[in-house]
CSV table of C-alpha atoms in Angstrom, one decimal:
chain,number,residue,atom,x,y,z
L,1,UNK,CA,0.0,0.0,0.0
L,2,UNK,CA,2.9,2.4,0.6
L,3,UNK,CA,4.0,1.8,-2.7
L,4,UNK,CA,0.4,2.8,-4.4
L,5,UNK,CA,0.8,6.0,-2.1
L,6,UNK,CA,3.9,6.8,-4.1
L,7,UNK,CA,2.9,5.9,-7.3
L,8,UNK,CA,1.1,9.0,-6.9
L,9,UNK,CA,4.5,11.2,-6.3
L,10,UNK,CA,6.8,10.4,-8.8
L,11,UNK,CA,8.2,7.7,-10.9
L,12,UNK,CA,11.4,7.7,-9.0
L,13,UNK,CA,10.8,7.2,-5.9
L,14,UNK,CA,9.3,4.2,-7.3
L,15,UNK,CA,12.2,3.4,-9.1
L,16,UNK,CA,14.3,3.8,-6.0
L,17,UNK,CA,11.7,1.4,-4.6
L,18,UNK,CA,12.2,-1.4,-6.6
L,19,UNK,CA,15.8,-1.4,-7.1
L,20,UNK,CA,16.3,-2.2,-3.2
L,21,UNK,CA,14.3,-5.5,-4.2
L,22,UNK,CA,13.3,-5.9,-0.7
L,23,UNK,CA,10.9,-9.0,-0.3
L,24,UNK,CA,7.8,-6.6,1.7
L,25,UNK,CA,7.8,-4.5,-1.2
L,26,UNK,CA,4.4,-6.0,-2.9
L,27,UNK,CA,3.8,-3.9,-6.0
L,28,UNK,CA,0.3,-6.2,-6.8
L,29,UNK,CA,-0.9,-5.3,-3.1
L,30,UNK,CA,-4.1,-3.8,-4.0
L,31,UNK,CA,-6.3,-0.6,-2.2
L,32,UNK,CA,-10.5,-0.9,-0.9
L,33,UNK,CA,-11.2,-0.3,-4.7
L,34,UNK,CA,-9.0,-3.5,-5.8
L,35,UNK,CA,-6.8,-1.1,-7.8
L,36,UNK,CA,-3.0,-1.4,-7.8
L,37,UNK,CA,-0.2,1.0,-8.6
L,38,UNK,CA,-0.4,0.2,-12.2
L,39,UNK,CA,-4.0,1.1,-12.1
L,40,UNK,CA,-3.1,4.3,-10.0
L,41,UNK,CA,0.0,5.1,-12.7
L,42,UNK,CA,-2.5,4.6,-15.5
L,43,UNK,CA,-4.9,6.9,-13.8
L,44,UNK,CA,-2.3,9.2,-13.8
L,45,UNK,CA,-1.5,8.7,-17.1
L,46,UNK,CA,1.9,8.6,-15.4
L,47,UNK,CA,3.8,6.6,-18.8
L,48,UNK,CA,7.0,6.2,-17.1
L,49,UNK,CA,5.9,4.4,-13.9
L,50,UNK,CA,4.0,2.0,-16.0
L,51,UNK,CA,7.1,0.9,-17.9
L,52,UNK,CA,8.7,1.3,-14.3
L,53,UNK,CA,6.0,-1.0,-13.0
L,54,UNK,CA,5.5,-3.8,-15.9
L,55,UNK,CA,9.3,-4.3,-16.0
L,56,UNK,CA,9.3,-5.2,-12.3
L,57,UNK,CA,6.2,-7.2,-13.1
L,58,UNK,CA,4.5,-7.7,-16.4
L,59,UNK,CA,1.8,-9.7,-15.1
L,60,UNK,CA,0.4,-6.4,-13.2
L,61,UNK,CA,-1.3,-5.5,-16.6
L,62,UNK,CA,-3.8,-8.3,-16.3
L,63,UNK,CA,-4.6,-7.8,-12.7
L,64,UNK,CA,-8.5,-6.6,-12.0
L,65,UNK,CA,-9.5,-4.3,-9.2
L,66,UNK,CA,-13.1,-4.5,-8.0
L,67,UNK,CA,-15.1,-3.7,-11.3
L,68,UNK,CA,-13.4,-6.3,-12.9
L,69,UNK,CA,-11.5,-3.8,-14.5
L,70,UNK,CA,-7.1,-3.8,-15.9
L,71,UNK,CA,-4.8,-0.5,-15.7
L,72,UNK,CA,-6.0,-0.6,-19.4
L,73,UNK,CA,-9.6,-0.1,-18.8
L,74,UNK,CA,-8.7,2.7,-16.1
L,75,UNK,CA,-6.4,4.5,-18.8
L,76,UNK,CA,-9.4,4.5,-21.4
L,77,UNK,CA,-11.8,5.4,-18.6
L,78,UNK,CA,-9.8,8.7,-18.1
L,79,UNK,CA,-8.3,9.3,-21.1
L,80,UNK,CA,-4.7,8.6,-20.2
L,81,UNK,CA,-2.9,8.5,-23.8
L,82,UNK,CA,0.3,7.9,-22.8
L,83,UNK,CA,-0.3,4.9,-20.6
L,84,UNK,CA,-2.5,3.0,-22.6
L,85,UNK,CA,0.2,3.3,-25.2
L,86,UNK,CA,2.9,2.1,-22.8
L,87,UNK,CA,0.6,-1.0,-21.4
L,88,UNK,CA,-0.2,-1.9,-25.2
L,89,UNK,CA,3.4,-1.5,-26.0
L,90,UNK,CA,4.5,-4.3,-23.1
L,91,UNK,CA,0.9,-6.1,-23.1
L,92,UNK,CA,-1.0,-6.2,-26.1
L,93,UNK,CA,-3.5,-8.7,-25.5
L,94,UNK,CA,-4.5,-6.3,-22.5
L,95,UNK,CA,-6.8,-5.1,-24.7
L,96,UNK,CA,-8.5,-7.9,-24.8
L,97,UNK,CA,-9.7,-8.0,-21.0
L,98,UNK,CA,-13.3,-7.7,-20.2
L,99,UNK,CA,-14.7,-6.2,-17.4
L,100,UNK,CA,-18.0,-7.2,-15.6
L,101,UNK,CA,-19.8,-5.4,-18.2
L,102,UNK,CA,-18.3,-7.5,-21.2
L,103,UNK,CA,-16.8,-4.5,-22.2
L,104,UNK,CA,-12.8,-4.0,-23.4
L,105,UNK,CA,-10.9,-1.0,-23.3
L,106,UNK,CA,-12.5,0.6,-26.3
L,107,UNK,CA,-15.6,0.2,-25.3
L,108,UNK,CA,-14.5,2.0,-22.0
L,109,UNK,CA,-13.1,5.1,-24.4
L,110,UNK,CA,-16.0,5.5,-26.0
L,111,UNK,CA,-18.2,5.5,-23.2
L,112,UNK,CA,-16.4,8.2,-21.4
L,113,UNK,CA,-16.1,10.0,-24.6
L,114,UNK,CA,-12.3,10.1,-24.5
L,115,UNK,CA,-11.5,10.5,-28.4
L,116,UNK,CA,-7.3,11.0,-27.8
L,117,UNK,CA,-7.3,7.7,-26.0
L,118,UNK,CA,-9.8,6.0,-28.1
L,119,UNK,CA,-7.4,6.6,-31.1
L,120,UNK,CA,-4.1,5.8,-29.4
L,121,UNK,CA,-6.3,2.5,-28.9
L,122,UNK,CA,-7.1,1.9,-32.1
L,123,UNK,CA,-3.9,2.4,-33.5
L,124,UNK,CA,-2.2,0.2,-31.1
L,125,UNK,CA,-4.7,-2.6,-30.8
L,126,UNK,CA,-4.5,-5.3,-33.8
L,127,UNK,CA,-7.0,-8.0,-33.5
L,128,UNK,CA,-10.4,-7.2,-35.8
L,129,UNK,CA,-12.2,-9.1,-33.0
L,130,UNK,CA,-11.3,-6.6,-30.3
L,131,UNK,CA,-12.3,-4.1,-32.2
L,132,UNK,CA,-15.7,-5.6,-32.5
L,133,UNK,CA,-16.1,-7.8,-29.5
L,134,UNK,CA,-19.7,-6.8,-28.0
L,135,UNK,CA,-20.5,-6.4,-24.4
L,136,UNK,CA,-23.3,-8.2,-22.6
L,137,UNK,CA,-25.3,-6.1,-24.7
L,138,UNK,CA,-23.9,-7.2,-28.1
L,139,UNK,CA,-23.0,-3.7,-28.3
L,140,UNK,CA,-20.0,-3.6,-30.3
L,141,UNK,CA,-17.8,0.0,-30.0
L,142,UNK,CA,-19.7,0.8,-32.9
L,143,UNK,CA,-22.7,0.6,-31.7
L,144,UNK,CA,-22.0,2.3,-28.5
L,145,UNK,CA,-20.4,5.3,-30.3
L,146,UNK,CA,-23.4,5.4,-32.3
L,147,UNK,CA,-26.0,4.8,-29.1
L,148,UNK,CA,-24.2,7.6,-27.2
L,149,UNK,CA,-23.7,10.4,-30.0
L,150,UNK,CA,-19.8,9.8,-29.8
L,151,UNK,CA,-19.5,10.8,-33.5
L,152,UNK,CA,-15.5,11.6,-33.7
L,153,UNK,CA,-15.3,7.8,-32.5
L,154,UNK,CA,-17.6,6.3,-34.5
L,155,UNK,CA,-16.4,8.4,-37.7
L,156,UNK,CA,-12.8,6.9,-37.1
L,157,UNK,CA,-14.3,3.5,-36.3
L,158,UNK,CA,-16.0,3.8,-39.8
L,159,UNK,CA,-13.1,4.8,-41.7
L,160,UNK,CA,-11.1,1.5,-39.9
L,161,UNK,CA,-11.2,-1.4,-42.3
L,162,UNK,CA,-11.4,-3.9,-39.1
L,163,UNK,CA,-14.5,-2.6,-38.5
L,164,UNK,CA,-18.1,-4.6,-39.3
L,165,UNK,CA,-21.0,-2.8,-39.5
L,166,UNK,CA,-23.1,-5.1,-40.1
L,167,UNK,CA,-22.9,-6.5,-37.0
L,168,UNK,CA,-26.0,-6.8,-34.9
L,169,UNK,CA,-26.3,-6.1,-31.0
L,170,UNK,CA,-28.5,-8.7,-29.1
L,171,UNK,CA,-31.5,-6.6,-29.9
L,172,UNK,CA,-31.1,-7.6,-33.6
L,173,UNK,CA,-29.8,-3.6,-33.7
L,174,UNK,CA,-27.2,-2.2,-36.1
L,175,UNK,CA,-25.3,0.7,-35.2
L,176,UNK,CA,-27.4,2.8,-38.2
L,177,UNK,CA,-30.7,1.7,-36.6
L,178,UNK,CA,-29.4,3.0,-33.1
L,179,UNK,CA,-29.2,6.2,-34.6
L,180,UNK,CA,-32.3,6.2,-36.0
L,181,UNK,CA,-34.3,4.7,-32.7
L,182,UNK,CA,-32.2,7.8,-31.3
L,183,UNK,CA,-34.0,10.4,-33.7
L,184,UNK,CA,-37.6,8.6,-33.3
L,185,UNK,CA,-36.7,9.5,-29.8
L,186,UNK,CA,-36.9,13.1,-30.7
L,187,UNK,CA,-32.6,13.6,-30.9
L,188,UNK,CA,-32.0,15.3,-34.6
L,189,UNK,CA,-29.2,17.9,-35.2
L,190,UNK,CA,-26.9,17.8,-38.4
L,191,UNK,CA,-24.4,15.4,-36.2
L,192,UNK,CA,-26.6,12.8,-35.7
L,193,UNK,CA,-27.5,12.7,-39.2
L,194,UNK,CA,-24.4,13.1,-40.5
L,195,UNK,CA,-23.2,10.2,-38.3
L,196,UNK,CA,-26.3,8.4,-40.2
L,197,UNK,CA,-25.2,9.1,-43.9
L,198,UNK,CA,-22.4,8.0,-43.1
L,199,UNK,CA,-23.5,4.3,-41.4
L,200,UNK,CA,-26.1,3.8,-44.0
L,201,UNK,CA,-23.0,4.3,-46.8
L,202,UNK,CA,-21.0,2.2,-44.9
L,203,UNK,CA,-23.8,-0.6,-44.6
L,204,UNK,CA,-24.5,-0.5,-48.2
L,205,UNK,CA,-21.2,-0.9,-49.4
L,206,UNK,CA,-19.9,-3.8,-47.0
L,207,UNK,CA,-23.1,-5.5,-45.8
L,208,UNK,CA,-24.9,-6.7,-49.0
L,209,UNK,CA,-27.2,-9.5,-48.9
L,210,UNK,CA,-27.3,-9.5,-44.8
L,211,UNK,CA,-30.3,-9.5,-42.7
L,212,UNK,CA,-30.3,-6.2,-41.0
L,213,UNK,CA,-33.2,-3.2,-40.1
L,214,UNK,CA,-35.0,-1.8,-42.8
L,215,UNK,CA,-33.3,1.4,-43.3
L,216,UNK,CA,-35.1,4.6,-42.9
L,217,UNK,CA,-35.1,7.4,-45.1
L,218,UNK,CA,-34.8,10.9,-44.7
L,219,UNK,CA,-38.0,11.9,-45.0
L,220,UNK,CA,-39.4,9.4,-42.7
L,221,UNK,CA,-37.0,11.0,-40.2
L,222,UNK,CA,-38.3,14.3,-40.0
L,223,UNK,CA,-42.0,13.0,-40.3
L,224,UNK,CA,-41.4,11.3,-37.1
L,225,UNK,CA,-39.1,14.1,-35.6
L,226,UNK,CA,-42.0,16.6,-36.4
L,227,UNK,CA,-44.9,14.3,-35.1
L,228,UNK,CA,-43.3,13.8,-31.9
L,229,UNK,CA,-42.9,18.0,-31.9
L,230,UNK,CA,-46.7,18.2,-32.7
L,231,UNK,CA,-48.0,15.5,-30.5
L,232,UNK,CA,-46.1,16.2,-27.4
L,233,UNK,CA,-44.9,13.1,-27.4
L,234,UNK,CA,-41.9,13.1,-25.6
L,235,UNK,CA,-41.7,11.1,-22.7
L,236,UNK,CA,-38.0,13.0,-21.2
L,237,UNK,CA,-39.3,16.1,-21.9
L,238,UNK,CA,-43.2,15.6,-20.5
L,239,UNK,CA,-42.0,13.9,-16.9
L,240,UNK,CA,-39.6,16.9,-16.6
L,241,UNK,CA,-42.3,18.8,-17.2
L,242,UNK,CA,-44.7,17.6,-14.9
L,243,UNK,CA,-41.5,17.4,-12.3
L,244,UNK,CA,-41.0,21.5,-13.4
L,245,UNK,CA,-37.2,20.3,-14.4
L,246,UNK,CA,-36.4,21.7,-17.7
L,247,UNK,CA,-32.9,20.4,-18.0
L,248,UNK,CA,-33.7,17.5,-20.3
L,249,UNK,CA,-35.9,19.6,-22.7
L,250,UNK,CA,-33.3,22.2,-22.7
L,251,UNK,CA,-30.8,19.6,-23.7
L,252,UNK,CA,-32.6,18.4,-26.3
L,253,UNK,CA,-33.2,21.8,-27.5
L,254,UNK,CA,-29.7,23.2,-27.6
L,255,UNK,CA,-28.7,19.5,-29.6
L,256,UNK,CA,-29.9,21.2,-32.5
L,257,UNK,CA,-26.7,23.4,-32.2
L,258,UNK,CA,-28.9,26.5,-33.4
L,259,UNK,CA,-25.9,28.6,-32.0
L,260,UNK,CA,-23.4,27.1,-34.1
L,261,UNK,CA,-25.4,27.1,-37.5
L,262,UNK,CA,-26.4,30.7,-36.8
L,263,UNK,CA,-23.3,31.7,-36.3
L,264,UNK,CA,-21.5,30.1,-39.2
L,265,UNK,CA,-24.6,31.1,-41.8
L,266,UNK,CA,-23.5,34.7,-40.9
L,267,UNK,CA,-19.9,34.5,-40.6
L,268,UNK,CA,-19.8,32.6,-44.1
L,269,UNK,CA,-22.2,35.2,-45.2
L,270,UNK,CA,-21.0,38.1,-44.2
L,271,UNK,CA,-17.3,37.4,-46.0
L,272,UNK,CA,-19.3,36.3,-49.2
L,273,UNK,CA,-20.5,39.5,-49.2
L,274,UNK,CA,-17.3,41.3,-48.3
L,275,UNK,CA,-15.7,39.6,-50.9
L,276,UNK,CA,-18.3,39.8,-53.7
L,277,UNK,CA,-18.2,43.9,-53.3
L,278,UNK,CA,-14.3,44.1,-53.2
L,279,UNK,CA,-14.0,42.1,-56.2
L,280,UNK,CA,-16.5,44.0,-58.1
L,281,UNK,CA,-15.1,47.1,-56.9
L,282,UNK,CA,-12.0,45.9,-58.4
L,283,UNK,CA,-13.4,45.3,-61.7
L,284,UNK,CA,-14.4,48.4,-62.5
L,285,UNK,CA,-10.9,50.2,-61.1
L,286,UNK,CA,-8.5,48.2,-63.7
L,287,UNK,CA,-4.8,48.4,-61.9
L,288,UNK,CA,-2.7,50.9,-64.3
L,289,UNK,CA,-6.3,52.6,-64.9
L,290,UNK,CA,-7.9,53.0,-68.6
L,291,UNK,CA,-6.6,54.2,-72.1
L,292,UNK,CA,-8.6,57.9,-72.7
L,293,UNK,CA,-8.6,57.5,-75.8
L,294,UNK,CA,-10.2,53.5,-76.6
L,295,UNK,CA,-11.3,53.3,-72.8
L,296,UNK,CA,-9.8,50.3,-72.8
L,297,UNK,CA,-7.3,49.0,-70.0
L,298,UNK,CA,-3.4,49.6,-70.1
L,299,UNK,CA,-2.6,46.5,-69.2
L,300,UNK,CA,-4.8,44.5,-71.0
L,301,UNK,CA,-2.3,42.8,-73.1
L,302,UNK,CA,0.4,41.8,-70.0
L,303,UNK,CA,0.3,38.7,-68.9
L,304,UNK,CA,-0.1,39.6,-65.1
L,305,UNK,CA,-3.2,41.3,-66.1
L,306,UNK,CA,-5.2,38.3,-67.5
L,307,UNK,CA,-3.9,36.4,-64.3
L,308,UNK,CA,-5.7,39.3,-62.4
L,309,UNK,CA,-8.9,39.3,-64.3
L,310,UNK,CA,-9.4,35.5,-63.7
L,311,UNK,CA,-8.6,35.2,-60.2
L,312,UNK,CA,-11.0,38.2,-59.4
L,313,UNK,CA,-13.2,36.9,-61.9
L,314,UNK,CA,-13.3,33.5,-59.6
L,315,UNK,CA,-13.3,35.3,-56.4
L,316,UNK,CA,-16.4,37.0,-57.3
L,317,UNK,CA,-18.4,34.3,-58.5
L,318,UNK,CA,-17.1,31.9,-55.6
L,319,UNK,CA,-18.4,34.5,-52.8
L,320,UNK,CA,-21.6,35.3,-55.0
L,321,UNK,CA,-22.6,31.2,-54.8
L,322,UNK,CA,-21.8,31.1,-51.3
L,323,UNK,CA,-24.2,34.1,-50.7
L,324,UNK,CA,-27.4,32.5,-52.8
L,325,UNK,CA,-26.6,29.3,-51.0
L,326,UNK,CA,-26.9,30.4,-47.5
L,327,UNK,CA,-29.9,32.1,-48.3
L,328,UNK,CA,-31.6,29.4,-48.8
L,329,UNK,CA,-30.0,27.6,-45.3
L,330,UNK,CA,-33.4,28.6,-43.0
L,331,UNK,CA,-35.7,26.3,-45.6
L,332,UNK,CA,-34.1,23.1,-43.8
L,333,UNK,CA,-31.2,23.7,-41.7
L,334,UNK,CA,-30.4,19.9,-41.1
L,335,UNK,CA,-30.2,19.4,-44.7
L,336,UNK,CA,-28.1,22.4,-45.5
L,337,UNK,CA,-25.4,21.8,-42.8
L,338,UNK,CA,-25.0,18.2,-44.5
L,339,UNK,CA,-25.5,19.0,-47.9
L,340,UNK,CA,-23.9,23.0,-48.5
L,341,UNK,CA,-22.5,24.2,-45.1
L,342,UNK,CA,-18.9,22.3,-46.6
L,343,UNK,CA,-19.4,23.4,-50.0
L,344,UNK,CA,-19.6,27.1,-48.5
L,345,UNK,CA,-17.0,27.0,-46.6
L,346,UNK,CA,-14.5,25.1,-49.3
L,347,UNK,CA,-15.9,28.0,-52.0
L,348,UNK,CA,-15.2,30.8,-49.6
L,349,UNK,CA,-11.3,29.3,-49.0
L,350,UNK,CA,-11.4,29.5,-52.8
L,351,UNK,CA,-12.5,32.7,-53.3
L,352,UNK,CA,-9.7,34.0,-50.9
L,353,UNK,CA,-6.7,32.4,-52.0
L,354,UNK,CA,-8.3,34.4,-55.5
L,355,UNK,CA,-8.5,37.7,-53.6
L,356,UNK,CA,-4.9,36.7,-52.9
L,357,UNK,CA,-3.9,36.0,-56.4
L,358,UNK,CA,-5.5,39.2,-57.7
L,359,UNK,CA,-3.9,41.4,-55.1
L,360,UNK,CA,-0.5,39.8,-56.1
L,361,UNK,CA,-0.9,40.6,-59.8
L,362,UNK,CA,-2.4,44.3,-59.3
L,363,UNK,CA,0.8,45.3,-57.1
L,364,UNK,CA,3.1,43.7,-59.5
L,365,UNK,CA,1.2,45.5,-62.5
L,366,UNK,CA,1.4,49.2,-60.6
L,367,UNK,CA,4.4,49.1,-58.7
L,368,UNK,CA,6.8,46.9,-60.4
L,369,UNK,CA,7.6,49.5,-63.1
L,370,UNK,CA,8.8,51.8,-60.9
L,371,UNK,CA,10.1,49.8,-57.4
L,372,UNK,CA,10.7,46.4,-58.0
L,373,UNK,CA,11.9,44.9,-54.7
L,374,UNK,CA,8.0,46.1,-52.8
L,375,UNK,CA,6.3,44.1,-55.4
L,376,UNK,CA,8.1,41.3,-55.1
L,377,UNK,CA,8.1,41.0,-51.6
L,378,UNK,CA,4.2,41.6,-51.3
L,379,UNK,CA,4.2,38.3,-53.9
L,380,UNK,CA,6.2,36.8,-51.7
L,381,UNK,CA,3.9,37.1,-48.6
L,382,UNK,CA,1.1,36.7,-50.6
L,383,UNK,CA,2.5,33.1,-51.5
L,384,UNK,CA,3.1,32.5,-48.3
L,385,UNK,CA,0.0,32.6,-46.6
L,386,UNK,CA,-2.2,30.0,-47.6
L,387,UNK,CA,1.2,28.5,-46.3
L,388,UNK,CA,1.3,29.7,-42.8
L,389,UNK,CA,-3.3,29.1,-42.9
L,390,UNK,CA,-2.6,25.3,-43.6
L,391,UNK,CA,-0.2,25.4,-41.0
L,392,UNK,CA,-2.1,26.5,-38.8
L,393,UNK,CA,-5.4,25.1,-39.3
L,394,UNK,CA,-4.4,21.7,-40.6
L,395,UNK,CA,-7.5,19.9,-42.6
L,396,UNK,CA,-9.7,22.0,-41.2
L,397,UNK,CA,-9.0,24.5,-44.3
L,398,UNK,CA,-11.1,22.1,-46.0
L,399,UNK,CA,-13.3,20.1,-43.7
L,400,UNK,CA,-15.7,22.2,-41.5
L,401,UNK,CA,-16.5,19.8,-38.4
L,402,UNK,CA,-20.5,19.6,-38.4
C-alpha cells in the first residue's frame, strides 16, 4: 500500500523502490477499490511508472480491481494516452480483458467520450475481433459510439477497415438503426444525421445481402421528428415537465446546435459578401487605370493582367454562390449543414486564395515599373500565406466539423 501512495509522487521514488528488491515491497498489493499502482499510474497517465511498473512485473497489466477492470480499462476510462500506449506496448492482449460489463478498453473510451485515447487505442490494438467484441449487450464499440452520440469515434471507427458494420447487437440492432431509434426519440441535429449518412454508406457498401433493419429514409425522419414535436410526445421532456425540471428539454433543445449554424450562416455570409463587393469594386478600377482615348485597360495585353482578371473573376463568382446558398439555409437547416454548409466554406477558401492571387498581380502591374523589390516581396507574402493558414489550421482548411 505504501508503494500505491507513491505511485502518486513520482516515478522515481518508485524506481528507488524497486531497485532495493526488498521481499515486503508488494507492488500487486491492492487498495479498498482492488486497484494497484499500475491502475493508479495509469490513472495518472503517469507513462513512465507504468514501464517502471510492468518491467518489475508484467503480469500487473492483467490484474483486475473490484469492477473487474485492468490499468488498461482505467487509462481509457480517463483518457490517459500515454499509458495505454505504454501498457499496449508491453501487453498487447491487454486489450482484450473484459470487465464485468463484457466491455474491453475501447468500449470504456467510447463511453467516457475520451477520443485522444480512443485513437491511441485503435492504432495500437490489432486484433479485428477486439475491435468488434460486443458487451453483454452485443454492443460492439460501434454501436455504443453510435447509441451515445460519440461521433469523432464512430467516424474513425467507420473509416477502420477492421470494423463490421453489419454487426447486430442482441437486440437484432445495427449501429445505423441505433441512430435512428435515437431520432424517433426526438434527438436530430446535423451530427446525428451526419453520423447516419455515413453508417447507411458504410452498410450499403460492406453489408450486401445481410439480414439487417429496414433502413429509414430521410423523410421518414423528419415525419417522425415533427410528429413527436406536434404530439407532445416526448416522454423525457413531459416527466420533466410535470417534475418542473427543464434540464432535459433544454438539452434536447440546444442538440440542434442553433448557436453554431447561426453563427457560421452569418460569418460565411457576411465574407461572401465582403468579398463579392471588393471584387466587383476591383473590376471596374483596372490596376494601371484605362486608355482615354479607346477606354480600354493599359494592361490588357500583360500577362499579369489576365492572371488578375481571372482570379478576381473566380473570387467573385465563388463568394456570389456562397451568398445565394446560404440564403436558402433557413428552408431546412439539417439538410443544408449536410449537404452545403462544406461546400460554402470550401468555395469561400477559394475565393480567398483568388483575392490573394488578384492582389498579387495588381501590385506587380502598378508598382513593379517603378520599385521592384515592394512588389516582389508583397508576392512573396502573398504566396506564403495559404502557407502559414494550412499550418495552422491543418485539414480543417477544408473540412468544416459539423
Amino acid at each position: 500500500m505504501e508503494l500505491i501512495k507513491n505511485a502518486m509522487c513520482g516515478a522515481e521514488v518508485v524506481e528507488t523502490l524497486l531497485a532495493k528488491e526488498k521481499p515486503e515491497l508488494r507492488i500487486d498489493l491492492k487498495d479498498s477499490d482492488g486497484n494497484t499502482a499500475l491502475h493508479i499510474a495509469a490513472q495518472k497517465n503517469n507513462a513512465r511508472m507504468v514501464r517502471t511498473l510492468l518491467k518489475h512485473k508484467e503480469d500487473l497489466a492483467h490484474v483486475r480491481n473490484n469492477a473487474d477492470q485492468s490499468a488498461l480499462h482505467v487509462a481509457a476510462y480517463y483518457g490517459s494516452t500515454a499509458a495505454a500506449a505504454e501498457l499496449l506496448r508491453h501487453c498487447p492482449d491487454a486489450a482484450e480483458m473484459l470487465d464485468n460489463y463484457g466491455q474491453n478498453a475501447l468500449h470504456i473510451a467510447v463511453s467516457s467520450g475520451k477520443v485522444d485515447a480512443f485513437k491511441c487505442l485503435l492504432k495500437h490494438v490489432r486484433p479485428a475481433e477486439v475491435v468488434n467484441r460486443g458487451d453483454k449487450d452485443g454492443n460492439t464499440p460501434l454501436h455504443l459510439a453510435a447509441k451515445l452520440s460519440r461521433i469523432k469515434s464512430a467516424l474513425m471507427l467507420l473509416k477502420d477497415r477492421r470494423v463490421d458494420p453489419c454487426l447486430l447487437n442482441k437486440d437484432g440492432q445495427s449501429a445505423r438503426s441505433l441512430v435512428e431509434n435515437r431520432v424517433a426519440a426526438g434527438e436530430m441535429d446535423a451530427y446525428l444525421v451526419y453520423l447516419w449518412e455515413k453508417l447507411k454508406k458504410s452498410e450499403a457498401s460492406r453489408c450486401k445481402n445481410q439480414k439487417l433493419p429496414p433502413v429509414a429514409t430521410y423523410q421518414s425522419l423528419r415525419s417522425r421528428r415533427n410528429w413527436r414535436a406536434a404530439s407532445g410526445n416526448d416522454e423525457c421532456c413531459n416527466r420533466r415537465a410535470a417534475s418542473g425540471n427543464d434540464e432535459c428539454c433544454n438539452r434536447k433543445a440546444a442538440s440542434g446546435n442553433d448557436e453554431y449554424f447561426e453563427l457560421s450562416v452569418g460569418t460565411y455570409t457576411l465574407v461572401a459578401t465582403l468579398i463579392a463587393t471588393v471584387t466587383f469594386a476591383a473590376t471596374f478600377t483596372m490596376p494601371g487605370g484605362y486608355n482615354q482615348t479607346s477606354g480600354t485597360a493599359i494592361h490588357a495585353d500583360r500577362v499579369a493582367f489576365k492572371i488578375f482578371v481571372v482570379s478576381n473573376t473566380v473570387a467573385m463568382c465563388s463568394s456570389i454562390v456562397v451568398v445565394f446558398c446560404f440564403i436558402w439555409a433557413w428552408h431546412d437547416p439539417i439538410k443544408f449543414k449536410l449537404d452545403q454548409l462544406t461546400w460554402g466554406h470550401r468555395l469561400t477558401v477559394v475565393a480567398g486564395l483568388a483575392m490573394i492571387v488578384s492582389l498579387m498581380t495588381s501590385v506587380y502591374l502598378t508598382v513593379q515599373p517603378s520599385a521592384r523589390w515592394p512588389a516582389y516581396l508583397v508576392i512573396a507574402i502573398g504566396a506564403c500565406t495559404p502557407a502559414v493558414v494550412v499550418l495552422i489550421l491543418g485539414k480543417e482548411v477544408i473540412y468544416i466539423p459539423l
